Short mmCIF file of C-alpha atoms in Angstrom, two decimals:
data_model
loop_
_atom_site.label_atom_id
_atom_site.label_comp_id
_atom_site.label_asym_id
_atom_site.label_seq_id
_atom_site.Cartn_x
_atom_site.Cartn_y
_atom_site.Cartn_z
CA UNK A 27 -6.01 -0.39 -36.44
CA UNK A 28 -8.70 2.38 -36.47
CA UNK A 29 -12.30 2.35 -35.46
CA UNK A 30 -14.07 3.10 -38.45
CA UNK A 31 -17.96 3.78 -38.89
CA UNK A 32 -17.10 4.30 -42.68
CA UNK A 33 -21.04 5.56 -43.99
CA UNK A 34 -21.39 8.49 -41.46
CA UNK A 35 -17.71 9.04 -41.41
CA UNK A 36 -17.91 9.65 -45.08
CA UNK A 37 -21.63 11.62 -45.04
CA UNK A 38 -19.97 14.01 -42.50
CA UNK A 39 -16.95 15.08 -44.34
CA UNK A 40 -18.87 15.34 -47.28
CA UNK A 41 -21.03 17.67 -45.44
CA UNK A 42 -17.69 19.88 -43.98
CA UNK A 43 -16.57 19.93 -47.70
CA UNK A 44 -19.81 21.42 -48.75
CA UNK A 45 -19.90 24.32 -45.55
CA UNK A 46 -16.55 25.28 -46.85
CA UNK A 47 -17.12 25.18 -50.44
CA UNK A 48 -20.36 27.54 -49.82
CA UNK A 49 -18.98 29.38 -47.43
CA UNK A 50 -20.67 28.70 -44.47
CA UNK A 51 -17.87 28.06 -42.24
CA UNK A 52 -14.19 29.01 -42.11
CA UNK A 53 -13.59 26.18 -39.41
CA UNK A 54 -15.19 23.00 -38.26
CA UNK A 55 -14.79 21.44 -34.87
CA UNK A 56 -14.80 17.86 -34.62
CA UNK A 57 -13.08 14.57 -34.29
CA UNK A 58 -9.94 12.91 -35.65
CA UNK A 59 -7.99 9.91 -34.95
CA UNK A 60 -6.10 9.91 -31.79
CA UNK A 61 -2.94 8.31 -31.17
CA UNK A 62 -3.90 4.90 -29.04
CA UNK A 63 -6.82 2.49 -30.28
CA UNK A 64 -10.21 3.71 -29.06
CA UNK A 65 -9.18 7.29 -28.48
CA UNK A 66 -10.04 10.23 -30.63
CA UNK A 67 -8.65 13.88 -30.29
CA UNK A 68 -11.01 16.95 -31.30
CA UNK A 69 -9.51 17.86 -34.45
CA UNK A 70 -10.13 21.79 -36.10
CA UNK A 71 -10.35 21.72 -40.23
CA UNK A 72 -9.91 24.90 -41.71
CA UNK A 73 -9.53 23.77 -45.46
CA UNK A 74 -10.58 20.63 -47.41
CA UNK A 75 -7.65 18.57 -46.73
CA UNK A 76 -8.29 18.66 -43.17
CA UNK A 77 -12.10 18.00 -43.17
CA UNK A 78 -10.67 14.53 -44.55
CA UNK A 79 -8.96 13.67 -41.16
CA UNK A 80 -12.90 14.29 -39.49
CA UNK A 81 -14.41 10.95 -38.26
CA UNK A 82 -17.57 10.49 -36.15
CA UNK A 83 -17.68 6.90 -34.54
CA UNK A 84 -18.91 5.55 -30.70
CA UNK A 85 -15.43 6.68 -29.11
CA UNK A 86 -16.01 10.78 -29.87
CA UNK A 87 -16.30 11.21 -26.21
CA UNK A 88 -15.06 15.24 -26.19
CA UNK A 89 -17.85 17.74 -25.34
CA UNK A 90 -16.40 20.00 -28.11
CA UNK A 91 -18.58 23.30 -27.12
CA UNK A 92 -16.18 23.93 -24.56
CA UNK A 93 -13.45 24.86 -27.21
CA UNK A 94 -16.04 27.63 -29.15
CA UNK A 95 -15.17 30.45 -27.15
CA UNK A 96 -11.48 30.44 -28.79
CA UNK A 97 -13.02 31.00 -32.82
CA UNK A 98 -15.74 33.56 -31.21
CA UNK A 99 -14.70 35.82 -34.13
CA UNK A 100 -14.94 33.21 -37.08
CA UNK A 101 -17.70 31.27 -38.79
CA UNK A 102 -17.42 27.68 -37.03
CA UNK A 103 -19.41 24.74 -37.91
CA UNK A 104 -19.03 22.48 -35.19
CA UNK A 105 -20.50 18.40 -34.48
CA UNK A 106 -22.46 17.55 -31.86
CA UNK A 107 -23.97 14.65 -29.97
CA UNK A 108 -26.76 14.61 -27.50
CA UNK A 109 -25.43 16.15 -24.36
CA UNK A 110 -23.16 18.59 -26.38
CA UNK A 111 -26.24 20.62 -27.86
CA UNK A 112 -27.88 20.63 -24.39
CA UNK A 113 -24.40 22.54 -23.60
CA UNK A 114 -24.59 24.80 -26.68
CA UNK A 115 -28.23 25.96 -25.69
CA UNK A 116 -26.75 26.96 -22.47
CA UNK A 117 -24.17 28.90 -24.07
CA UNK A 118 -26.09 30.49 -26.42
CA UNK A 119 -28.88 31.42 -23.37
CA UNK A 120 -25.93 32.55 -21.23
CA UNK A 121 -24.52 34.60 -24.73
CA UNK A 122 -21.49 33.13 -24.95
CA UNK A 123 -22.10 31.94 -28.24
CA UNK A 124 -24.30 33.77 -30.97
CA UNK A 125 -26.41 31.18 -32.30
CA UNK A 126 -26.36 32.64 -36.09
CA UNK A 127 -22.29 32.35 -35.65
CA UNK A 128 -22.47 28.64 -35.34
CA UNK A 129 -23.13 26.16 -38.08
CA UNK A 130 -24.08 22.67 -36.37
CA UNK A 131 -24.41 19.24 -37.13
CA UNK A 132 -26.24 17.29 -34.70
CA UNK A 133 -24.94 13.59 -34.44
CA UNK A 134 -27.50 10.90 -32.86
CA UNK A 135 -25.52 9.54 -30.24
CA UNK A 136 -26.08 5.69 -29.65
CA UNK A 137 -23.91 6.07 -26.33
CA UNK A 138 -19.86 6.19 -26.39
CA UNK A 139 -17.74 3.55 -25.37
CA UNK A 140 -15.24 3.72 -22.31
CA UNK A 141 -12.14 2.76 -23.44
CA UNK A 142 -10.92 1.84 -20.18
CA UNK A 143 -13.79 -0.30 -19.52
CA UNK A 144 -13.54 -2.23 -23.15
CA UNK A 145 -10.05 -2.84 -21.71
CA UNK A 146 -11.25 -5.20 -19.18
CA UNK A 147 -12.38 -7.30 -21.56
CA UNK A 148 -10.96 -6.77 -24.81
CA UNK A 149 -7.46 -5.46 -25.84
CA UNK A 150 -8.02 -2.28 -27.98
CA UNK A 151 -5.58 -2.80 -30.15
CA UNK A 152 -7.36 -5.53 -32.25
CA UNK A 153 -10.66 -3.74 -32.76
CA UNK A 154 -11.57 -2.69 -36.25
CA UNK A 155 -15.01 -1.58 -35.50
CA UNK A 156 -17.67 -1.07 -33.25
CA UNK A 157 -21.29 -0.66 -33.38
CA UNK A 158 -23.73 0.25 -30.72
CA UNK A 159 -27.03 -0.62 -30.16
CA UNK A 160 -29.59 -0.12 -26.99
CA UNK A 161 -29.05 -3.92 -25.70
CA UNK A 162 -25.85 -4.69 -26.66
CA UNK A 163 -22.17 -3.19 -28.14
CA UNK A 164 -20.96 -4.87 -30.96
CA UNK A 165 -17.24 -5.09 -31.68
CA UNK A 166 -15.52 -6.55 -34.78
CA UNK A 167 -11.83 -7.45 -33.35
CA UNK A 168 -9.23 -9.27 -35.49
CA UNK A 169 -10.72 -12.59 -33.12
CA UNK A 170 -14.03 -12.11 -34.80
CA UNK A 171 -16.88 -10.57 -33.25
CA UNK A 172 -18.05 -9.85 -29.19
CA UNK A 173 -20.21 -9.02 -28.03
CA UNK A 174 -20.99 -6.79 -24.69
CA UNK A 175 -23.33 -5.60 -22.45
CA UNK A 176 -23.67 -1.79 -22.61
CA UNK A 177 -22.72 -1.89 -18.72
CA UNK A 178 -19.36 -3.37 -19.71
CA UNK A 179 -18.81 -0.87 -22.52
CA UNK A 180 -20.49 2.30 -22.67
CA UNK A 181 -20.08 5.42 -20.44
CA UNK A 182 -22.43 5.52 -17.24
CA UNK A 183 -23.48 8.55 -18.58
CA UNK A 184 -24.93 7.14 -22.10
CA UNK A 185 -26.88 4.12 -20.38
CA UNK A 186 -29.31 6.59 -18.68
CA UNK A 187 -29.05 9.30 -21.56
CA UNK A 188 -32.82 10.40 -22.03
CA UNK A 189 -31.56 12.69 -24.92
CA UNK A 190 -29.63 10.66 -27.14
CA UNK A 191 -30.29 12.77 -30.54
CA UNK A 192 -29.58 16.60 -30.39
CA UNK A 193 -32.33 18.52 -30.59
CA UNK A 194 -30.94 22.14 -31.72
CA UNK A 195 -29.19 21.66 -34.89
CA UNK A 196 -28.46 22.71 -38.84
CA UNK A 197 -28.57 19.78 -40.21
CA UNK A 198 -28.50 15.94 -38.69
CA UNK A 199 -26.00 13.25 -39.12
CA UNK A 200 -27.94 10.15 -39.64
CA UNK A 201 -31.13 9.11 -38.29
CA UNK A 202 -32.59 10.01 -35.38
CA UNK A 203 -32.59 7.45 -32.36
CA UNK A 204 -35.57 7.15 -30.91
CA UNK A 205 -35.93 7.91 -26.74
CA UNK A 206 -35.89 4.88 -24.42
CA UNK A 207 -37.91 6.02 -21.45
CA UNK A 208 -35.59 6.23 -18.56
CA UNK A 209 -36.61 5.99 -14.82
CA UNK A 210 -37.05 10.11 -13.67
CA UNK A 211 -33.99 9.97 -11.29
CA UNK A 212 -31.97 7.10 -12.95
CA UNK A 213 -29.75 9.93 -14.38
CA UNK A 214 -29.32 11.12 -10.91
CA UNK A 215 -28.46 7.35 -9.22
CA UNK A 216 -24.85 8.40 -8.04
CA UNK A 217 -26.14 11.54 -6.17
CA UNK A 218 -29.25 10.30 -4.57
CA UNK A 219 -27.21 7.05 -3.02
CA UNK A 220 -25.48 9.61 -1.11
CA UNK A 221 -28.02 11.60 -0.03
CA UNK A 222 -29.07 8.45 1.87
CA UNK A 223 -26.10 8.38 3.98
CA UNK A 224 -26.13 10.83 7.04
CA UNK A 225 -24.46 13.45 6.93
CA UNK A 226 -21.20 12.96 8.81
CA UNK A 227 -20.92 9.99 6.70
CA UNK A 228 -21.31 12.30 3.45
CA UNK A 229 -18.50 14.32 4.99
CA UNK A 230 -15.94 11.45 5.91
CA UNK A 231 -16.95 10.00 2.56
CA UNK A 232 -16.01 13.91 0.57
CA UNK A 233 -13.17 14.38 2.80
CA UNK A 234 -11.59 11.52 1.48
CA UNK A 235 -12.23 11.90 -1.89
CA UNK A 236 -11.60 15.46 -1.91
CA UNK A 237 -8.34 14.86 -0.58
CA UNK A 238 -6.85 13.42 -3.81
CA UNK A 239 -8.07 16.81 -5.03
CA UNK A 240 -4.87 18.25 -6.65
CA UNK A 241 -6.15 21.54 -7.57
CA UNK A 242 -5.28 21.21 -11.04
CA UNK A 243 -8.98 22.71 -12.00
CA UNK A 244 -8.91 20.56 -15.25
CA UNK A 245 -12.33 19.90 -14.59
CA UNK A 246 -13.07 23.56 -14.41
CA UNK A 247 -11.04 24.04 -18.04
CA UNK A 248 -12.96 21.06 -19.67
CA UNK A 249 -16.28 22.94 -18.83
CA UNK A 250 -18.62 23.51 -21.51
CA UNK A 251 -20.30 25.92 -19.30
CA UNK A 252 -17.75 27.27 -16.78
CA UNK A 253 -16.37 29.75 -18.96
CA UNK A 254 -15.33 32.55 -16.96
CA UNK A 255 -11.73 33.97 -18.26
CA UNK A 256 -10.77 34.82 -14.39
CA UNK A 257 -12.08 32.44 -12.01
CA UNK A 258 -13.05 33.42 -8.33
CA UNK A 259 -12.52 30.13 -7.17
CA UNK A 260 -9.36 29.37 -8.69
CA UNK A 261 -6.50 30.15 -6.88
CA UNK A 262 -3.15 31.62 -7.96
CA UNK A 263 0.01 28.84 -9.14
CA UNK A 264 1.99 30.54 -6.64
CA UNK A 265 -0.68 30.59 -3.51
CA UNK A 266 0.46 28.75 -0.67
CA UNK A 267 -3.35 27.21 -0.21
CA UNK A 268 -2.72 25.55 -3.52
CA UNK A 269 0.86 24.22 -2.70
CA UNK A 270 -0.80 23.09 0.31
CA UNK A 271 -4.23 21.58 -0.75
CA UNK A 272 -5.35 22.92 2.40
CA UNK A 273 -9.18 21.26 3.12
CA UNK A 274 -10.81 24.21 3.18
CA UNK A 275 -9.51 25.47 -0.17
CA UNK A 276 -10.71 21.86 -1.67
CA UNK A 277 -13.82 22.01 -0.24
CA UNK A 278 -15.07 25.64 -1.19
CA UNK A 279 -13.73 24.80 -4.48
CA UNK A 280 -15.75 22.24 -5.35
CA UNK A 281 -18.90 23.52 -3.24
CA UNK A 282 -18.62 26.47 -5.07
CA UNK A 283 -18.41 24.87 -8.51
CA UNK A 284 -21.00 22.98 -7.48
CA UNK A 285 -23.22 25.96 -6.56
CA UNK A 286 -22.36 27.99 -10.07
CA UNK A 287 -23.22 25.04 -12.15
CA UNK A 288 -26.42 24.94 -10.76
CA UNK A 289 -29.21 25.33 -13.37
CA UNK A 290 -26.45 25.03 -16.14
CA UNK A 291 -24.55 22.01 -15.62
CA UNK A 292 -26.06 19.79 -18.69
CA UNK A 293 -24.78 16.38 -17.43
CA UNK A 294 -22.06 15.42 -20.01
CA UNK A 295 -19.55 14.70 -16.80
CA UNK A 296 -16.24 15.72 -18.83
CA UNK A 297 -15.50 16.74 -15.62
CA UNK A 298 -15.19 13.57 -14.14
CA UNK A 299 -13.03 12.19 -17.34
CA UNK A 300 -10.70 14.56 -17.72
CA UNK A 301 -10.68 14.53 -13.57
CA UNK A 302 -6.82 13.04 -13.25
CA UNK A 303 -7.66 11.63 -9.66
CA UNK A 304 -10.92 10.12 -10.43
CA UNK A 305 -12.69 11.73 -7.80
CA UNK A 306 -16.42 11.07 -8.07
CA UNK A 307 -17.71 14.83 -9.74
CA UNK A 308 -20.01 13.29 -11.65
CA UNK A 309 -22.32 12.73 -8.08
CA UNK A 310 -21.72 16.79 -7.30
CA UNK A 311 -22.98 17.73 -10.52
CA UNK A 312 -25.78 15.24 -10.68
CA UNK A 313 -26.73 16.53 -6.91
CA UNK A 314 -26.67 20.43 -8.67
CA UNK A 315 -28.98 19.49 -11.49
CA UNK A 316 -31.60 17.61 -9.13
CA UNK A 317 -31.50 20.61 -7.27
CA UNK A 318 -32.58 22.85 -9.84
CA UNK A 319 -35.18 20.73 -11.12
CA UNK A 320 -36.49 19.85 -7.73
CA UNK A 321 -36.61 23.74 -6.71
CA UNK A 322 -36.51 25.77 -9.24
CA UNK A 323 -37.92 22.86 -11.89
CA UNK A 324 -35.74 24.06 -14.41
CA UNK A 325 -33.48 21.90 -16.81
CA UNK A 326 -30.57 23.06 -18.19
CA UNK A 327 -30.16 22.95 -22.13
CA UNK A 328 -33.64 22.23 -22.73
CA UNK A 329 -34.96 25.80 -23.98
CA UNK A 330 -32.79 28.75 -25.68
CA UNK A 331 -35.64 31.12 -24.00
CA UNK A 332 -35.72 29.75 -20.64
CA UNK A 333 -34.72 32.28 -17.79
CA UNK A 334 -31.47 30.91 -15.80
CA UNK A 335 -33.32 29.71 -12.43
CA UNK A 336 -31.22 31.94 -10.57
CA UNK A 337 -31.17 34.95 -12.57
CA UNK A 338 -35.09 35.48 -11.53
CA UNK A 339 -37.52 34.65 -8.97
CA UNK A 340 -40.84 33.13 -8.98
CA UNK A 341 -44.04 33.81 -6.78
CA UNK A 342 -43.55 31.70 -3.89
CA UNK A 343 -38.93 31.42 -3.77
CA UNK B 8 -19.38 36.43 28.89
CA UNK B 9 -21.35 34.80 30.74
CA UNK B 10 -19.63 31.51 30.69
CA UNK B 11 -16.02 30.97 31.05
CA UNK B 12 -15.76 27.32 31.04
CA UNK B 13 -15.20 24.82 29.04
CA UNK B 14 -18.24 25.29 26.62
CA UNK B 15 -18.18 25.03 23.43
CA UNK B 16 -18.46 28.48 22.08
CA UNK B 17 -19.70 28.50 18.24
CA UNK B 18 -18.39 31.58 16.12
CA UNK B 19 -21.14 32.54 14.37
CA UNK B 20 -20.48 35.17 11.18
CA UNK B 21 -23.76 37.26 10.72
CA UNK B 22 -24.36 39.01 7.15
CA UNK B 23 -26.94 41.69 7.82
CA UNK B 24 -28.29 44.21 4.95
CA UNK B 25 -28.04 47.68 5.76
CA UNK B 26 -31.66 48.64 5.47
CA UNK B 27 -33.37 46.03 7.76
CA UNK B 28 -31.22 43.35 10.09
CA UNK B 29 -28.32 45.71 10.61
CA UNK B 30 -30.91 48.19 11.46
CA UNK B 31 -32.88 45.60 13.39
CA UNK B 32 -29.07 44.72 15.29
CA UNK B 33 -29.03 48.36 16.23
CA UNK B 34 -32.04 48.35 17.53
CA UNK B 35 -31.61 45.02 20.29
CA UNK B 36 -28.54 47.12 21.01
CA UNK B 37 -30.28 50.44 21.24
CA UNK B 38 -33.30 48.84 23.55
CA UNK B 39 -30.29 46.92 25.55
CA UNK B 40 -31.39 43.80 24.86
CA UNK B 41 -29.52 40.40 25.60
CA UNK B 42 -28.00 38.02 23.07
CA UNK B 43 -25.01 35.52 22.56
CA UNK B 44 -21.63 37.64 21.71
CA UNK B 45 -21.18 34.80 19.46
CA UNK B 46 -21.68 36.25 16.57
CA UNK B 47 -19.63 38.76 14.49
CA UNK B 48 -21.52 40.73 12.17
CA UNK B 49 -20.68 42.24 8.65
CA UNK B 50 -22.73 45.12 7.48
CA UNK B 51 -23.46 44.95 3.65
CA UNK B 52 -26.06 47.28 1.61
CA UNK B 53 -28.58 44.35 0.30
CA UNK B 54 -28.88 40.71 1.11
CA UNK B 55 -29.28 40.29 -2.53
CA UNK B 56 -25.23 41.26 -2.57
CA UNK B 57 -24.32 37.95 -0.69
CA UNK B 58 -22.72 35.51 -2.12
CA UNK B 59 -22.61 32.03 -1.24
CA UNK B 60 -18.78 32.44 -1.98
CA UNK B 61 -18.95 34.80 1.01
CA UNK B 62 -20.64 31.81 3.12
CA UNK B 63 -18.07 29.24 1.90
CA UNK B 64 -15.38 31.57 2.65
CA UNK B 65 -16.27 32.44 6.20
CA UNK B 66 -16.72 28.61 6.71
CA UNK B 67 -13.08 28.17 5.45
CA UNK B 68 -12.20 30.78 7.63
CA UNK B 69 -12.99 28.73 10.97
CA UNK B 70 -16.74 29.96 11.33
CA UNK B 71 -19.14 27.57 12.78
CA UNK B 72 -22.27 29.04 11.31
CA UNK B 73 -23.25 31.92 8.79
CA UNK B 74 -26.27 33.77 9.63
CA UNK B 75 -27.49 35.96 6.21
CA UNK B 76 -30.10 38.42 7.31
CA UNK B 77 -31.96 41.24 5.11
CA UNK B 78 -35.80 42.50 4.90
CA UNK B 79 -38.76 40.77 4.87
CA UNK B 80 -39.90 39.97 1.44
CA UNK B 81 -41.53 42.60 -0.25
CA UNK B 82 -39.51 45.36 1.96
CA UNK B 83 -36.49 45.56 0.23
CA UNK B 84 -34.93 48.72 0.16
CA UNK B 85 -34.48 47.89 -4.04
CA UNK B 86 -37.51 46.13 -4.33
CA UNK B 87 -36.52 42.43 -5.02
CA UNK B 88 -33.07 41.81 -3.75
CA UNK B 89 -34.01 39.33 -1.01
CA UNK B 90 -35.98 37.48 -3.67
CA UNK B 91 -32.85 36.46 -5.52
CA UNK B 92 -31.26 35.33 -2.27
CA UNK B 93 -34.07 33.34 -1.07
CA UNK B 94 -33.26 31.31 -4.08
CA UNK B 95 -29.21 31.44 -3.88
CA UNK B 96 -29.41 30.09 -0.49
CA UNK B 97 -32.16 27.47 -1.10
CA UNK B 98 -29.43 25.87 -3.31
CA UNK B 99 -26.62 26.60 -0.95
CA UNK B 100 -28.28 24.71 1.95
CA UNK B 101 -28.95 21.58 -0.14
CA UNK B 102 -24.87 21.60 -1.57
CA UNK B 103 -23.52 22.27 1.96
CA UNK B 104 -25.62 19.27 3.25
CA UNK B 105 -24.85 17.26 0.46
CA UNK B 106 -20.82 17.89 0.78
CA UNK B 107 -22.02 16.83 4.92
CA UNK B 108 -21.82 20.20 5.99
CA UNK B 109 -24.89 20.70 8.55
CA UNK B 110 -27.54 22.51 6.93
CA UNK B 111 -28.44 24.28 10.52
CA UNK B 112 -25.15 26.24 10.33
CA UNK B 113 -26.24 28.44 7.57
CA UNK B 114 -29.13 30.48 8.59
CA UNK B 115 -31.17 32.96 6.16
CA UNK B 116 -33.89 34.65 8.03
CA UNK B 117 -36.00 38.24 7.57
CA UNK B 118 -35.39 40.60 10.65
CA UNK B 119 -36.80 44.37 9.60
CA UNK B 120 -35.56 47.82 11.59
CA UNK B 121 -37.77 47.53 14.58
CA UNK B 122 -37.37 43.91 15.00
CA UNK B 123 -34.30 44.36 17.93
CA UNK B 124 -36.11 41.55 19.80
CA UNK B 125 -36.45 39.49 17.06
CA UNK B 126 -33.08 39.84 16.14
CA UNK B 127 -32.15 38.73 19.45
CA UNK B 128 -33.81 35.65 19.66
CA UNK B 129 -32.84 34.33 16.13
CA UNK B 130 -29.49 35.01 16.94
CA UNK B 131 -29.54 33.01 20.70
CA UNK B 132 -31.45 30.22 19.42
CA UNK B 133 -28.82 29.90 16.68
CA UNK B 134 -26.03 29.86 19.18
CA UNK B 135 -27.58 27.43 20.79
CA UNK B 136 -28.50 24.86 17.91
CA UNK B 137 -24.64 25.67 16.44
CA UNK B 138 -23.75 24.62 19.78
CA UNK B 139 -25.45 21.51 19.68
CA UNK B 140 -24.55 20.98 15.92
CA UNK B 141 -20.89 21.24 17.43
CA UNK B 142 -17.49 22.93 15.88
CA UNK B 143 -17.26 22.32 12.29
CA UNK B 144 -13.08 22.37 11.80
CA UNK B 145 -12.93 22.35 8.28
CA UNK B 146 -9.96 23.85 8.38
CA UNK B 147 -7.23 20.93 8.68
CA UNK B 148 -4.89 23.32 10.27
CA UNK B 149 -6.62 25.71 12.61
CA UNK B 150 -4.29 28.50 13.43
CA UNK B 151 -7.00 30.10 16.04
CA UNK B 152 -9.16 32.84 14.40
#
């Protein structure tokens, strides 16, 4: 069984072929099959053969800017959705990336669906294909068609996605989808619920999640925009803290994360995927971004030119 | 030490800049002035050099409160250091009280040379509020700093 979105599927390795054929690229970064129904892996083509593994279909969850740093000497050409280019502006502003060394094709994103979730109500193994649309997901199983509500299927992430169609690309995959308005601080619903709680209540509630916190800083390597080779925060395999998980260690991790992605984090949450104990990032990160709109009123990934928020100072802060 | 009961005394870590606050310390020590031995103070040549990584770690460390200090804005000995912290901290403040860490336990505040009085009262009326705000522990395993 595969999911299959055959047309754009087809449009974007014909595109690959042609960046290799011309020479635009020596690599492209993007999505192949992965080995359980509903899962893709990111998938690197460096010749013809592989650009025909590439697929592009509503389960290419990976944020695949955060793997650019490793071809930083090569030509890449590399797919994005929505999110991703708001990531790749912020590592081209932060020059981590040289925007003339990247070839990239922007992919409309309709939302992508949570595997996990479609679980619940349909067994992945018998869907051939799905198709998503702003009121509804569509699957085609080998039962016939279902139908679900985009609460049911999609990310939390992609139902308040104000950006759905990148806006710094080469070329674009597709058409682009056209903006639902979204509520100002719908994107920032997890975050603001807790800010209504007091604040020992905020602390019993991050004490306990915290405390699953195994230190294994994958959401730190998953990071579009974390992307510092030695990390201050990160301690040593062999430090006792981290044997320990000592509170204080967990906290000023995360605090600290917290505070660094501040003006950068862009919102794609891979964080909280990738996070093996399902602790709630996605709230920290959503808190860091309201912050730097509310102060600063800066948003990260919307401008290659814009000054990082707290790499200058205004009149009155 | 005035008291030697069973009041709760707050440890208070105090990050002057060298030009203004630690200057302004020196000076409420100079004129003999009165304040709160509760807080320990770390010299450092602009408040533009501190981290919030150096907040988080003296709260991991078993402090009760941070106090940041440096020159009124506009004074700074290199012109617009304390600008960038004004804005480092801002954040700070909101991620502390959002992970339900008491935003009164970190402090930024201007305090210039000849402000030893100043100094002084920030610095008692900080004790005091920490001591209201009450210990923080974040440490699971306090092994008495």
């Amino acid at each position: 069984m595969t999911v299959v979105n055959d047309q754009l599927t087809l449009i974007l390795r014909e595109k690959v072929h042609t960046l290799f054929a011309e020479g635009v690229a020596d690599v492209f970064i993007g999505y192949r099959h992965g080995g359980k129904p509903l899962r893709v892996q990111p998938h690197v083509a460096r010749s013809a053969a592989d650009a025909d593994q590439l697929v592009w279909n509503p389960t290419c969850i990976n944020n695949l800017t955060s793997t650019l740093h490793k071809f930083a000497d090569m030509r890449v050409g590399i797919l994005v959705k929505g999110c991703d280019s708001r990531a790749l502006v912020e590592l081209i502003k932060l020059r981590q990336v040289r925007r003339d060394g990247v070839y990239i094709i922007g992919a409309p994103c309709p939302g992508i669906v949570d595997h996990e979730l479609i679980a619940r109500s349909v067994d992945p193994a018998t869907i051939t294909d799905i198709f998503v649309e702003e009121a509804q997901v569509m699957l085609t199983t080998d039962a016939g068609e279902i139908t679900l509500d985009p609460a049911d299927a999609l990310y939390a992430k992609c139902l308040t996605c104000a950006q759905p169609t990148p806006d710094l690309y080469d070329e674009l995959l597709g058409d682009p989808i056209a903006v639902h308005p979204i509520p100002l601080d719908a994107r920032f619903n997890a975050a603001i619920e807790l800010e209504q709680l007091s604040v020992a209540e905020r602390f019993a509630f991050w004490d306990e999640q915290l405390n699953k916190c195994t230190l294994c800083y994958a959401c730190q390597a998953v990071c579009p925009v974390c992307f510092c080779t030695a990390c201050a925060l990160a301690l040593p395999r062999n430090d006792p803290k981290r044997k320990n998980r000592d509170r204080e260690s967990v906290f000023s991790f995360h605090l600290m994360r917290a505070y660094h992605m501040t003006g950068r984090c862009i919102g794609c949450y891979e964080c909280e995927r990738v996070c093996p104990v399902d602790i709630p990032l996605s709230a920290i990160f959503q808190k860091a971004e309201k912050e730097s709109r509310d102060l600063f009123g800066y948003k990260a990934g919307s401008d290659v030119a814009a000054v990082p928020p707290l790499s200058t100072f205004g009149d009155k802060t | 030490m005035a008291d030697m009961d069973d009041t709760f005394q707050p440890r208070i870590m105090g990050f002057l800049c060298s030009w203004c606050s630690y200057s302004g310390a020196d000076t409420a020590g100079v004129s003999r002035m009165q304040y709160p031995p509760n807080i320990r103070i770390i010299r450092v040549m602009c408040s533009g050099r501190i981290e919030p990584l150096h907040v988080m770690k003296a709260f991991e460390q078993g402090a009760d409160g941070v106090l940041v200090s440096g020159c009124h804005p506009g004074d700074c000995h290199y012109a617009t250091g304390n600008y960038y912290t004004q804005r480092r901290f801002a954040v700070m403040r909101q991620l502390l009280d959002f992970f339900g860490i008491d935003q009164r336990r970190l402090k930024l505040t201007w305090v210039s040379a000849s402000e030893g009085a100043r100094f002084a009262d920030i610095v008692t009326a900080m004790t005091e509020e920490i001591r209201m705000v009450g210990p923080l522990n974040l440490r699971a395993n306090p092994k008495g700093v």
